[in-house]
Coordinates of C-alpha atoms in Angstrom, one line a residue:
X37 CA 36.5 -50.5 -41.3
X38 CA 34.9 -47.9 -39.2
X39 CA 32.0 -48.7 -36.7
X40 CA 29.9 -45.8 -35.4
X41 CA 29.1 -46.0 -31.7
X42 CA 26.5 -44.0 -30.2
X43 CA 27.8 -41.1 -28.1
X44 CA 27.6 -41.0 -24.5
X45 CA 24.5 -38.7 -24.7
X46 CA 22.6 -41.0 -26.9
X47 CA 23.4 -43.9 -24.7
X48 CA 22.2 -42.2 -21.5
X49 CA 19.0 -40.8 -23.2
X50 CA 18.1 -44.4 -24.0
X51 CA 18.7 -45.8 -20.8
X52 CA 17.2 -42.6 -19.0
X53 CA 14.1 -42.7 -21.1
X54 CA 13.2 -46.3 -20.2
X55 CA 13.9 -45.7 -16.6
X56 CA 11.9 -42.3 -16.2
X57 CA 8.4 -41.2 -17.5
X58 CA 8.2 -38.1 -19.7
X59 CA 7.9 -35.0 -17.5
X60 CA 4.6 -33.1 -17.8
X61 CA 4.6 -29.5 -18.7
X62 CA 4.3 -27.4 -15.6
X63 CA 0.9 -25.7 -15.1
X64 CA 1.1 -22.1 -15.3
X65 CA -0.7 -19.7 -13.1
X66 CA -2.7 -16.9 -15.0
X67 CA -0.9 -13.7 -14.8
X68 CA -2.3 -11.2 -12.1
X69 CA -4.7 -8.6 -13.6
X70 CA -3.2 -5.6 -14.8
X71 CA -2.9 -2.7 -12.5
X72 CA -5.3 -0.1 -13.8
X73 CA -3.6 3.5 -14.5
X74 CA -3.7 5.8 -11.4
X75 CA -6.8 7.7 -10.7
X76 CA -6.3 11.4 -11.3
X77 CA -7.0 12.2 -7.8
X78 CA -4.2 9.5 -6.4
X79 CA -1.8 12.1 -5.3
X80 CA -4.2 13.9 -3.2
X81 CA -5.7 10.5 -1.9
X82 CA -2.0 9.4 -0.9
X83 CA -1.7 12.8 1.1
X84 CA -5.0 12.3 2.8
X85 CA -3.8 8.8 3.8
X86 CA -0.7 10.4 5.3
X87 CA -2.8 13.1 7.1
X88 CA -4.8 10.4 8.5
X89 CA -2.1 8.5 9.8
X90 CA -0.4 11.7 11.3
X91 CA -3.7 12.4 13.0
X92 CA -4.1 8.8 14.1
X93 CA -0.8 9.2 16.2
X94 CA -1.1 12.8 17.3
X95 CA -4.7 12.4 18.5
X96 CA -4.0 9.3 20.4
X97 CA -0.9 10.9 22.0
X98 CA -2.9 14.0 23.1
X99 CA -5.9 11.8 24.2
X100 CA -8.4 13.7 22.3
X101 CA -12.2 12.4 22.2
X102 CA -11.7 11.7 18.4
X103 CA -8.7 9.6 18.5
X104 CA -10.4 6.3 17.7
X105 CA -11.9 8.0 14.6
X106 CA -8.8 8.1 12.6
X107 CA -7.9 4.4 12.2
X108 CA -11.5 3.8 11.4
X109 CA -11.4 6.6 8.7
X110 CA -8.4 5.0 7.1
X111 CA -10.1 1.6 7.2
X112 CA -13.1 3.0 5.4
X113 CA -10.8 4.6 2.9
X114 CA -9.0 1.5 2.1
X115 CA -12.3 -0.3 1.6
X116 CA -13.6 2.4 -0.8
X117 CA -10.3 3.1 -2.6
X118 CA -8.3 -0.1 -2.2
X119 CA -9.4 -1.8 -5.3
X120 CA -6.2 -3.6 -6.0
X121 CA -3.5 -5.2 -3.7
X122 CA -0.8 -2.6 -5.1
X123 CA -3.1 0.2 -4.4
X124 CA -4.1 -1.0 -0.8
X125 CA -0.2 -1.2 -0.3
X126 CA 0.4 2.5 -1.4
X127 CA -2.5 3.8 0.6
X128 CA -1.2 1.8 3.7
X129 CA 2.2 3.0 3.2
X130 CA 1.2 6.7 3.1
X131 CA -0.8 6.1 6.3
X132 CA 2.3 4.5 7.8
X133 CA 4.6 7.2 6.8
X134 CA 2.3 9.9 8.5
X135 CA 2.1 7.8 11.7
X136 CA 5.7 6.9 11.9
X137 CA 6.9 10.5 11.0
X138 CA 5.2 11.7 14.3
X139 CA 6.0 8.8 16.4
X140 CA 9.6 9.3 16.1
X141 CA 9.4 13.1 17.0
X142 CA 6.7 13.1 19.7
X143 CA 6.8 11.1 23.0
X144 CA 4.3 13.4 24.9
X145 CA 1.6 15.7 23.8
X146 CA 3.1 19.2 23.6
X147 CA 1.6 22.7 22.2
X148 CA 3.5 22.0 18.9
X149 CA 1.8 18.5 18.7
X150 CA -1.6 20.0 19.2
X151 CA -0.9 22.6 16.5
X152 CA 0.4 20.0 14.1
X153 CA -2.9 18.1 14.6
X154 CA -5.0 21.2 14.1
X155 CA -3.2 22.0 10.8
X156 CA -3.7 18.4 9.6
X157 CA -7.4 18.6 10.4
X158 CA -7.7 21.6 8.3
X159 CA -5.6 20.4 5.4
X160 CA -7.6 17.2 5.5
X161 CA -10.9 18.8 5.4
X162 CA -9.8 20.9 2.5
X163 CA -8.4 17.9 0.6
X164 CA -11.5 15.8 1.0
X165 CA -13.9 18.6 0.2
X166 CA -11.9 19.2 -3.0
X167 CA -11.8 15.5 -3.8
X168 CA -15.6 15.2 -3.4
X169 CA -16.5 18.3 -5.3
X170 CA -14.2 17.4 -8.3
X171 CA -14.4 13.7 -8.4
X172 CA -17.7 13.0 -6.8
X173 CA -18.3 10.7 -3.7

């Protein structure tokens, strides 16, 4: 005579199900919105952000009258172009790269620092004019 005994899994399930209520399905957060494709001018915009970061450091170091303008310009650029968190991070990263790059090199204002700042102003003007003429804004 064979008697079938419930296996340990069945015995545990029957005891466990009486002691615990059934688990509710976890509420899922909606996925974040998809990142839009990069704008055709993103490369130039990232370069402009890096230039602004470099100028923010160099102009402050050399105590030029326009030193306070550069962080304000970056803030305006972030407000206008930082439409998603990822894009804001990329813009801020480019700014920080420019700032850090010169903060590691220069401790005092030198003729070379002044020349670098002058070249960045020229390049930044060229880029901003090109962006405005090609893409509006």
